[in-house]
Amino acid sequence: CTGMHLSRLTPSWWKFAVVGGACFFTNIAVLYIGVDAVGLHYMAAMAISMVIAYSLGWYLNRAWTFQTRNEPLLHEYLRYL
């Protein structure tokens, strides 16, 4: 069996995976807070949690994973969403 070995994964792949995990947990936490602590309808809380998690993912991937700074912020952000 010729599988992918973990030692072959690049540092940016690991950063991308960490960012994805952070976004997942942020999404779940904001959803939980919105529904259970604030009392929002679950669809409203999900919409808010998605915007926050997507924005966090964009920022962290831009600043940490890929370190891109060659495009205007708003243009890049809107394309990311």
PDB file of N, CA and C in Angstrom:
ATOM      1  N   CYS A   1       0.844  -1.177   0.000  1.00  0.00           N
ATOM      2  CA  CYS A   1       0.000   0.000   0.000  1.00  0.00           C
ATOM      3  C   CYS A   1       0.893   1.245   0.000  1.00  0.00           C
ATOM      4  N   THR A   2       0.663   2.130  -0.936  1.00  0.00           N
ATOM      5  CA  THR A   2       1.454   3.352  -0.998  1.00  0.00           C
ATOM      6  C   THR A   2       0.603   4.525  -0.528  1.00  0.00           C
ATOM      7  N   GLY A   3       0.577   4.748   0.744  1.00  0.00           N
ATOM      8  CA  GLY A   3      -0.197   5.845   1.306  1.00  0.00           C
ATOM      9  C   GLY A   3       0.658   7.077   1.502  1.00  0.00           C
ATOM     10  N   MET A   4       0.009   8.170   1.779  1.00  0.00           N
ATOM     11  CA  MET A   4       0.724   9.416   2.033  1.00  0.00           C
ATOM     12  C   MET A   4       1.278   9.386   3.451  1.00  0.00           C
ATOM     13  N   HIS A   5       2.565   9.646   3.571  1.00  0.00           N
ATOM     14  CA  HIS A   5       3.187   9.650   4.885  1.00  0.00           C
ATOM     15  C   HIS A   5       3.094  11.050   5.493  1.00  0.00           C
ATOM     16  N   LEU A   6       2.847  11.109   6.787  1.00  0.00           N
ATOM     17  CA  LEU A   6       2.714  12.391   7.463  1.00  0.00           C
ATOM     18  C   LEU A   6       3.977  13.238   7.361  1.00  0.00           C
ATOM     19  N   SER A   7       5.129  12.587   7.249  1.00  0.00           N
ATOM     20  CA  SER A   7       6.380  13.336   7.160  1.00  0.00           C
ATOM     21  C   SER A   7       6.507  14.094   5.847  1.00  0.00           C
ATOM     22  N   ARG A   8       5.717  13.757   4.852  1.00  0.00           N
ATOM     23  CA  ARG A   8       5.789  14.415   3.548  1.00  0.00           C
ATOM     24  C   ARG A   8       4.905  15.655   3.462  1.00  0.00           C
ATOM     25  N   LEU A   9       4.075  15.888   4.438  1.00  0.00           N
ATOM     26  CA  LEU A   9       3.182  17.034   4.396  1.00  0.00           C
ATOM     27  C   LEU A   9       3.963  18.313   4.693  1.00  0.00           C
ATOM     28  N   THR A  10       3.682  19.335   3.926  1.00  0.00           N
ATOM     29  CA  THR A  10       4.409  20.597   4.068  1.00  0.00           C
ATOM     30  C   THR A  10       3.925  21.364   5.300  1.00  0.00           C
ATOM     31  N   PRO A  11       4.754  22.281   5.789  1.00  0.00           N
ATOM     32  CA  PRO A  11       4.324  23.100   6.929  1.00  0.00           C
ATOM     33  C   PRO A  11       3.048  23.882   6.646  1.00  0.00           C
ATOM     34  N   SER A  12       2.860  24.364   5.396  1.00  0.00           N
ATOM     35  CA  SER A  12       1.622  25.092   5.128  1.00  0.00           C
ATOM     36  C   SER A  12       0.411  24.177   5.168  1.00  0.00           C
ATOM     37  N   TRP A  13       0.578  22.887   4.867  1.00  0.00           N
ATOM     38  CA  TRP A  13      -0.549  21.972   4.981  1.00  0.00           C
ATOM     39  C   TRP A  13      -0.960  21.864   6.444  1.00  0.00           C
ATOM     40  N   TRP A  14       0.019  21.750   7.335  1.00  0.00           N
ATOM     41  CA  TRP A  14      -0.294  21.650   8.759  1.00  0.00           C
ATOM     42  C   TRP A  14      -0.941  22.926   9.269  1.00  0.00           C
ATOM     43  N   LYS A  15      -0.458  24.076   8.828  1.00  0.00           N
ATOM     44  CA  LYS A  15      -1.066  25.339   9.224  1.00  0.00           C
ATOM     45  C   LYS A  15      -2.510  25.419   8.736  1.00  0.00           C
ATOM     46  N   PHE A  16      -2.727  24.981   7.493  1.00  0.00           N
ATOM     47  CA  PHE A  16      -4.070  24.987   6.923  1.00  0.00           C
ATOM     48  C   PHE A  16      -5.001  24.089   7.740  1.00  0.00           C
ATOM     49  N   ALA A  17      -4.500  22.940   8.173  1.00  0.00           N
ATOM     50  CA  ALA A  17      -5.298  22.025   8.991  1.00  0.00           C
ATOM     51  C   ALA A  17      -5.610  22.633  10.366  1.00  0.00           C
ATOM     52  N   VAL A  18      -4.655  23.314  10.965  1.00  0.00           N
ATOM     53  CA  VAL A  18      -4.879  23.967  12.265  1.00  0.00           C
ATOM     54  C   VAL A  18      -5.922  25.068  12.119  1.00  0.00           C
ATOM     55  N   VAL A  19      -5.812  25.858  11.056  1.00  0.00           N
ATOM     56  CA  VAL A  19      -6.793  26.918  10.810  1.00  0.00           C
ATOM     57  C   VAL A  19      -8.180  26.318  10.614  1.00  0.00           C
ATOM     58  N   GLY A  20      -8.278  25.236   9.862  1.00  0.00           N
ATOM     59  CA  GLY A  20      -9.566  24.573   9.662  1.00  0.00           C
ATOM     60  C   GLY A  20     -10.169  24.090  10.969  1.00  0.00           C
ATOM     61  N   GLY A  21      -9.344  23.516  11.832  1.00  0.00           N
ATOM     62  CA  GLY A  21      -9.826  23.073  13.139  1.00  0.00           C
ATOM     63  C   GLY A  21     -10.276  24.238  14.007  1.00  0.00           C
ATOM     64  N   ALA A  22      -9.518  25.322  13.984  1.00  0.00           N
ATOM     65  CA  ALA A  22      -9.898  26.507  14.758  1.00  0.00           C
ATOM     66  C   ALA A  22     -11.225  27.073  14.266  1.00  0.00           C
ATOM     67  N   CYS A  23     -11.414  27.067  12.967  1.00  0.00           N
ATOM     68  CA  CYS A  23     -12.669  27.573  12.399  1.00  0.00           C
ATOM     69  C   CYS A  23     -13.839  26.667  12.762  1.00  0.00           C
ATOM     70  N   PHE A  24     -13.623  25.364  12.742  1.00  0.00           N
ATOM     71  CA  PHE A  24     -14.680  24.423  13.118  1.00  0.00           C
ATOM     72  C   PHE A  24     -15.125  24.670  14.556  1.00  0.00           C
ATOM     73  N   PHE A  25     -14.152  24.747  15.469  1.00  0.00           N
ATOM     74  CA  PHE A  25     -14.506  24.941  16.881  1.00  0.00           C
ATOM     75  C   PHE A  25     -15.097  26.321  17.137  1.00  0.00           C
ATOM     76  N   THR A  26     -14.635  27.319  16.411  1.00  0.00           N
ATOM     77  CA  THR A  26     -15.231  28.656  16.523  1.00  0.00           C
ATOM     78  C   THR A  26     -16.681  28.626  16.067  1.00  0.00           C
ATOM     79  N   ASN A  27     -16.925  27.954  14.959  1.00  0.00           N
ATOM     80  CA  ASN A  27     -18.287  27.839  14.428  1.00  0.00           C
ATOM     81  C   ASN A  27     -19.214  27.176  15.450  1.00  0.00           C
ATOM     82  N   ILE A  28     -18.776  26.080  16.034  1.00  0.00           N
ATOM     83  CA  ILE A  28     -19.593  25.357  17.018  1.00  0.00           C
ATOM     84  C   ILE A  28     -19.801  26.210  18.271  1.00  0.00           C
ATOM     85  N   ALA A  29     -18.749  26.876  18.738  1.00  0.00           N
ATOM     86  CA  ALA A  29     -18.857  27.687  19.959  1.00  0.00           C
ATOM     87  C   ALA A  29     -19.809  28.858  19.771  1.00  0.00           C
ATOM     88  N   VAL A  30     -19.686  29.568  18.649  1.00  0.00           N
ATOM     89  CA  VAL A  30     -20.565  30.711  18.404  1.00  0.00           C
ATOM     90  C   VAL A  30     -22.004  30.246  18.218  1.00  0.00           C
ATOM     91  N   LEU A  31     -22.194  29.130  17.551  1.00  0.00           N
ATOM     92  CA  LEU A  31     -23.539  28.570  17.388  1.00  0.00           C
ATOM     93  C   LEU A  31     -24.147  28.228  18.747  1.00  0.00           C
ATOM     94  N   TYR A  32     -23.384  27.565  19.584  1.00  0.00           N
ATOM     95  CA  TYR A  32     -23.864  27.197  20.921  1.00  0.00           C
ATOM     96  C   TYR A  32     -24.212  28.438  21.749  1.00  0.00           C
ATOM     97  N   ILE A  33     -23.313  29.413  21.742  1.00  0.00           N
ATOM     98  CA  ILE A  33     -23.561  30.639  22.505  1.00  0.00           C
ATOM     99  C   ILE A  33     -24.800  31.358  21.972  1.00  0.00           C
ATOM    100  N   GLY A  34     -24.907  31.423  20.662  1.00  0.00           N
ATOM    101  CA  GLY A  34     -26.050  32.109  20.065  1.00  0.00           C
ATOM    102  C   GLY A  34     -27.378  31.467  20.418  1.00  0.00           C
ATOM    103  N   VAL A  35     -27.434  30.144  20.393  1.00  0.00           N
ATOM    104  CA  VAL A  35     -28.699  29.434  20.648  1.00  0.00           C
ATOM    105  C   VAL A  35     -28.973  29.326  22.148  1.00  0.00           C
ATOM    106  N   ASP A  36     -27.998  28.804  22.886  1.00  0.00           N
ATOM    107  CA  ASP A  36     -28.253  28.491  24.295  1.00  0.00           C
ATOM    108  C   ASP A  36     -28.079  29.666  25.255  1.00  0.00           C
ATOM    109  N   ALA A  37     -27.104  30.522  25.004  1.00  0.00           N
ATOM    110  CA  ALA A  37     -26.860  31.623  25.939  1.00  0.00           C
ATOM    111  C   ALA A  37     -27.646  32.879  25.574  1.00  0.00           C
ATOM    112  N   VAL A  38     -27.735  33.172  24.277  1.00  0.00           N
ATOM    113  CA  VAL A  38     -28.405  34.401  23.849  1.00  0.00           C
ATOM    114  C   VAL A  38     -29.869  34.155  23.516  1.00  0.00           C
ATOM    115  N   GLY A  39     -30.200  32.937  23.093  1.00  0.00           N
ATOM    116  CA  GLY A  39     -31.583  32.608  22.773  1.00  0.00           C
ATOM    117  C   GLY A  39     -31.981  32.886  21.331  1.00  0.00           C
ATOM    118  N   LEU A  40     -31.006  32.950  20.432  1.00  0.00           N
ATOM    119  CA  LEU A  40     -31.309  33.164  19.021  1.00  0.00           C
ATOM    120  C   LEU A  40     -31.905  31.906  18.394  1.00  0.00           C
ATOM    121  N   HIS A  41     -32.651  32.089  17.337  1.00  0.00           N
ATOM    122  CA  HIS A  41     -33.106  30.953  16.537  1.00  0.00           C
ATOM    123  C   HIS A  41     -31.866  30.280  15.968  1.00  0.00           C
ATOM    124  N   TYR A  42     -31.899  28.960  15.839  1.00  0.00           N
ATOM    125  CA  TYR A  42     -30.693  28.252  15.418  1.00  0.00           C
ATOM    126  C   TYR A  42     -30.213  28.665  14.027  1.00  0.00           C
ATOM    127  N   MET A  43     -31.113  29.063  13.141  1.00  0.00           N
ATOM    128  CA  MET A  43     -30.694  29.494  11.805  1.00  0.00           C
ATOM    129  C   MET A  43     -29.972  30.845  11.861  1.00  0.00           C
ATOM    130  N   ALA A  44     -30.455  31.755  12.696  1.00  0.00           N
ATOM    131  CA  ALA A  44     -29.789  33.050  12.859  1.00  0.00           C
ATOM    132  C   ALA A  44     -28.411  32.855  13.491  1.00  0.00           C
ATOM    133  N   ALA A  45     -28.350  32.009  14.515  1.00  0.00           N
ATOM    134  CA  ALA A  45     -27.076  31.739  15.173  1.00  0.00           C
ATOM    135  C   ALA A  45     -26.102  31.074  14.211  1.00  0.00           C
ATOM    136  N   MET A  46     -26.596  30.191  13.353  1.00  0.00           N
ATOM    137  CA  MET A  46     -25.726  29.533  12.375  1.00  0.00           C
ATOM    138  C   MET A  46     -25.207  30.526  11.348  1.00  0.00           C
ATOM    139  N   ALA A  47     -26.043  31.437  10.900  1.00  0.00           N
ATOM    140  CA  ALA A  47     -25.595  32.448   9.941  1.00  0.00           C
ATOM    141  C   ALA A  47     -24.479  33.305  10.548  1.00  0.00           C
ATOM    142  N   ILE A  48     -24.666  33.709  11.790  1.00  0.00           N
ATOM    143  CA  ILE A  48     -23.650  34.512  12.472  1.00  0.00           C
ATOM    144  C   ILE A  48     -22.367  33.706  12.670  1.00  0.00           C
ATOM    145  N   SER A  49     -22.510  32.467  13.112  1.00  0.00           N
ATOM    146  CA  SER A  49     -21.322  31.640  13.364  1.00  0.00           C
ATOM    147  C   SER A  49     -20.557  31.356  12.078  1.00  0.00           C
ATOM    148  N   MET A  50     -21.265  31.203  10.965  1.00  0.00           N
ATOM    149  CA  MET A  50     -20.581  30.962   9.690  1.00  0.00           C
ATOM    150  C   MET A  50     -19.782  32.182   9.252  1.00  0.00           C
ATOM    151  N   VAL A  51     -20.357  33.356   9.377  1.00  0.00           N
ATOM    152  CA  VAL A  51     -19.645  34.575   8.987  1.00  0.00           C
ATOM    153  C   VAL A  51     -18.398  34.756   9.850  1.00  0.00           C
ATOM    154  N   ILE A  52     -18.532  34.519  11.142  1.00  0.00           N
ATOM    155  CA  ILE A  52     -17.384  34.665  12.044  1.00  0.00           C
ATOM    156  C   ILE A  52     -16.317  33.617  11.739  1.00  0.00           C
ATOM    157  N   ALA A  53     -16.715  32.363  11.570  1.00  0.00           N
ATOM    158  CA  ALA A  53     -15.744  31.295  11.294  1.00  0.00           C
ATOM    159  C   ALA A  53     -15.078  31.485   9.934  1.00  0.00           C
ATOM    160  N   TYR A  54     -15.831  31.853   8.908  1.00  0.00           N
ATOM    161  CA  TYR A  54     -15.245  32.091   7.584  1.00  0.00           C
ATOM    162  C   TYR A  54     -14.272  33.259   7.628  1.00  0.00           C
ATOM    163  N   SER A  55     -14.652  34.311   8.344  1.00  0.00           N
ATOM    164  CA  SER A  55     -13.779  35.477   8.450  1.00  0.00           C
ATOM    165  C   SER A  55     -12.495  35.130   9.191  1.00  0.00           C
ATOM    166  N   LEU A  56     -12.609  34.347  10.245  1.00  0.00           N
ATOM    167  CA  LEU A  56     -11.432  33.900  10.976  1.00  0.00           C
ATOM    168  C   LEU A  56     -10.534  33.064  10.071  1.00  0.00           C
ATOM    169  N   GLY A  57     -11.127  32.154   9.314  1.00  0.00           N
ATOM    170  CA  GLY A  57     -10.352  31.323   8.397  1.00  0.00           C
ATOM    171  C   GLY A  57      -9.621  32.151   7.355  1.00  0.00           C
ATOM    172  N   TRP A  58     -10.303  33.129   6.794  1.00  0.00           N
ATOM    173  CA  TRP A  58      -9.672  33.998   5.806  1.00  0.00           C
ATOM    174  C   TRP A  58      -8.485  34.737   6.419  1.00  0.00           C
ATOM    175  N   TYR A  59      -8.714  35.328   7.578  1.00  0.00           N
ATOM    176  CA  TYR A  59      -7.657  36.101   8.214  1.00  0.00           C
ATOM    177  C   TYR A  59      -6.448  35.224   8.566  1.00  0.00           C
ATOM    178  N   LEU A  60      -6.701  34.095   9.226  1.00  0.00           N
ATOM    179  CA  LEU A  60      -5.587  33.241   9.643  1.00  0.00           C
ATOM    180  C   LEU A  60      -4.841  32.650   8.450  1.00  0.00           C
ATOM    181  N   ASN A  61      -5.567  32.224   7.428  1.00  0.00           N
ATOM    182  CA  ASN A  61      -4.893  31.689   6.247  1.00  0.00           C
ATOM    183  C   ASN A  61      -4.100  32.775   5.529  1.00  0.00           C
ATOM    184  N   ARG A  62      -4.649  33.973   5.479  1.00  0.00           N
ATOM    185  CA  ARG A  62      -3.955  35.077   4.813  1.00  0.00           C
ATOM    186  C   ARG A  62      -2.699  35.479   5.580  1.00  0.00           C
ATOM    187  N   ALA A  63      -2.813  35.610   6.885  1.00  0.00           N
ATOM    188  CA  ALA A  63      -1.712  36.121   7.698  1.00  0.00           C
ATOM    189  C   ALA A  63      -0.691  35.055   8.082  1.00  0.00           C
ATOM    190  N   TRP A  64      -1.148  33.824   8.306  1.00  0.00           N
ATOM    191  CA  TRP A  64      -0.259  32.811   8.880  1.00  0.00           C
ATOM    192  C   TRP A  64       0.075  31.696   7.903  1.00  0.00           C
ATOM    193  N   THR A  65      -0.943  31.093   7.288  1.00  0.00           N
ATOM    194  CA  THR A  65      -0.698  29.923   6.449  1.00  0.00           C
ATOM    195  C   THR A  65       0.023  30.286   5.159  1.00  0.00           C
ATOM    196  N   PHE A  66      -0.529  31.218   4.419  1.00  0.00           N
ATOM    197  CA  PHE A  66      -0.001  31.532   3.098  1.00  0.00           C
ATOM    198  C   PHE A  66       0.745  32.860   3.050  1.00  0.00           C
ATOM    199  N   GLN A  67       0.597  33.689   4.051  1.00  0.00           N
ATOM    200  CA  GLN A  67       1.274  34.970   4.172  1.00  0.00           C
ATOM    201  C   GLN A  67       1.166  35.804   2.893  1.00  0.00           C
ATOM    202  N   THR A  68      -0.062  35.945   2.402  1.00  0.00           N
ATOM    203  CA  THR A  68      -0.297  36.742   1.202  1.00  0.00           C
ATOM    204  C   THR A  68      -0.649  38.165   1.589  1.00  0.00           C
ATOM    205  N   ARG A  69      -0.104  39.089   0.846  1.00  0.00           N
ATOM    206  CA  ARG A  69      -0.388  40.493   1.081  1.00  0.00           C
ATOM    207  C   ARG A  69      -0.343  41.273  -0.230  1.00  0.00           C
ATOM    208  N   ASN A  70      -0.591  40.604  -1.323  1.00  0.00           N
ATOM    209  CA  ASN A  70      -0.437  41.247  -2.616  1.00  0.00           C
ATOM    210  C   ASN A  70      -1.753  41.688  -3.252  1.00  0.00           C
ATOM    211  N   GLU A  71      -2.842  41.543  -2.556  1.00  0.00           N
ATOM    212  CA  GLU A  71      -4.142  41.906  -3.097  1.00  0.00           C
ATOM    213  C   GLU A  71      -4.864  42.799  -2.087  1.00  0.00           C
ATOM    214  N   PRO A  72      -5.669  43.750  -2.547  1.00  0.00           N
ATOM    215  CA  PRO A  72      -6.420  44.585  -1.596  1.00  0.00           C
ATOM    216  C   PRO A  72      -7.295  43.722  -0.678  1.00  0.00           C
ATOM    217  N   LEU A  73      -7.334  44.091   0.601  1.00  0.00           N
ATOM    218  CA  LEU A  73      -8.043  43.296   1.609  1.00  0.00           C
ATOM    219  C   LEU A  73      -9.496  43.011   1.236  1.00  0.00           C
ATOM    220  N   LEU A  74     -10.252  44.028   0.921  1.00  0.00           N
ATOM    221  CA  LEU A  74     -11.673  43.839   0.658  1.00  0.00           C
ATOM    222  C   LEU A  74     -11.909  42.962  -0.560  1.00  0.00           C
ATOM    223  N   HIS A  75     -11.149  43.162  -1.598  1.00  0.00           N
ATOM    224  CA  HIS A  75     -11.294  42.343  -2.812  1.00  0.00           C
ATOM    225  C   HIS A  75     -11.009  40.865  -2.501  1.00  0.00           C
ATOM    226  N   GLU A  76      -9.934  40.624  -1.777  1.00  0.00           N
ATOM    227  CA  GLU A  76      -9.573  39.259  -1.428  1.00  0.00           C
ATOM    228  C   GLU A  76     -10.611  38.620  -0.511  1.00  0.00           C
ATOM    229  N   TYR A  77     -11.084  39.385   0.483  1.00  0.00           N
ATOM    230  CA  TYR A  77     -12.073  38.860   1.426  1.00  0.00           C
ATOM    231  C   TYR A  77     -13.380  38.485   0.720  1.00  0.00           C
ATOM    232  N   LEU A  78     -13.855  39.360  -0.136  1.00  0.00           N
ATOM    233  CA  LEU A  78     -15.109  39.072  -0.844  1.00  0.00           C
ATOM    234  C   LEU A  78     -14.961  37.877  -1.775  1.00  0.00           C
ATOM    235  N   ARG A  79     -13.790  37.736  -2.381  1.00  0.00           N
ATOM    236  CA  ARG A  79     -13.555  36.565  -3.230  1.00  0.00           C
ATOM    237  C   ARG A  79     -13.492  35.284  -2.397  1.00  0.00           C
ATOM    238  N   TYR A  80     -12.933  35.384  -1.204  1.00  0.00           N
ATOM    239  CA  TYR A  80     -12.848  34.228  -0.301  1.00  0.00           C
ATOM    240  C   TYR A  80     -14.228  33.739   0.117  1.00  0.00           C
ATOM    241  N   LEU A  81     -15.114  34.689   0.427  1.00  0.00           N
ATOM    242  CA  LEU A  81     -16.464  34.301   0.848  1.00  0.00           C
ATOM    243  C   LEU A  81     -17.208  33.704  -0.306  1.00  0.00           C
TER     244      LEU A  81
END
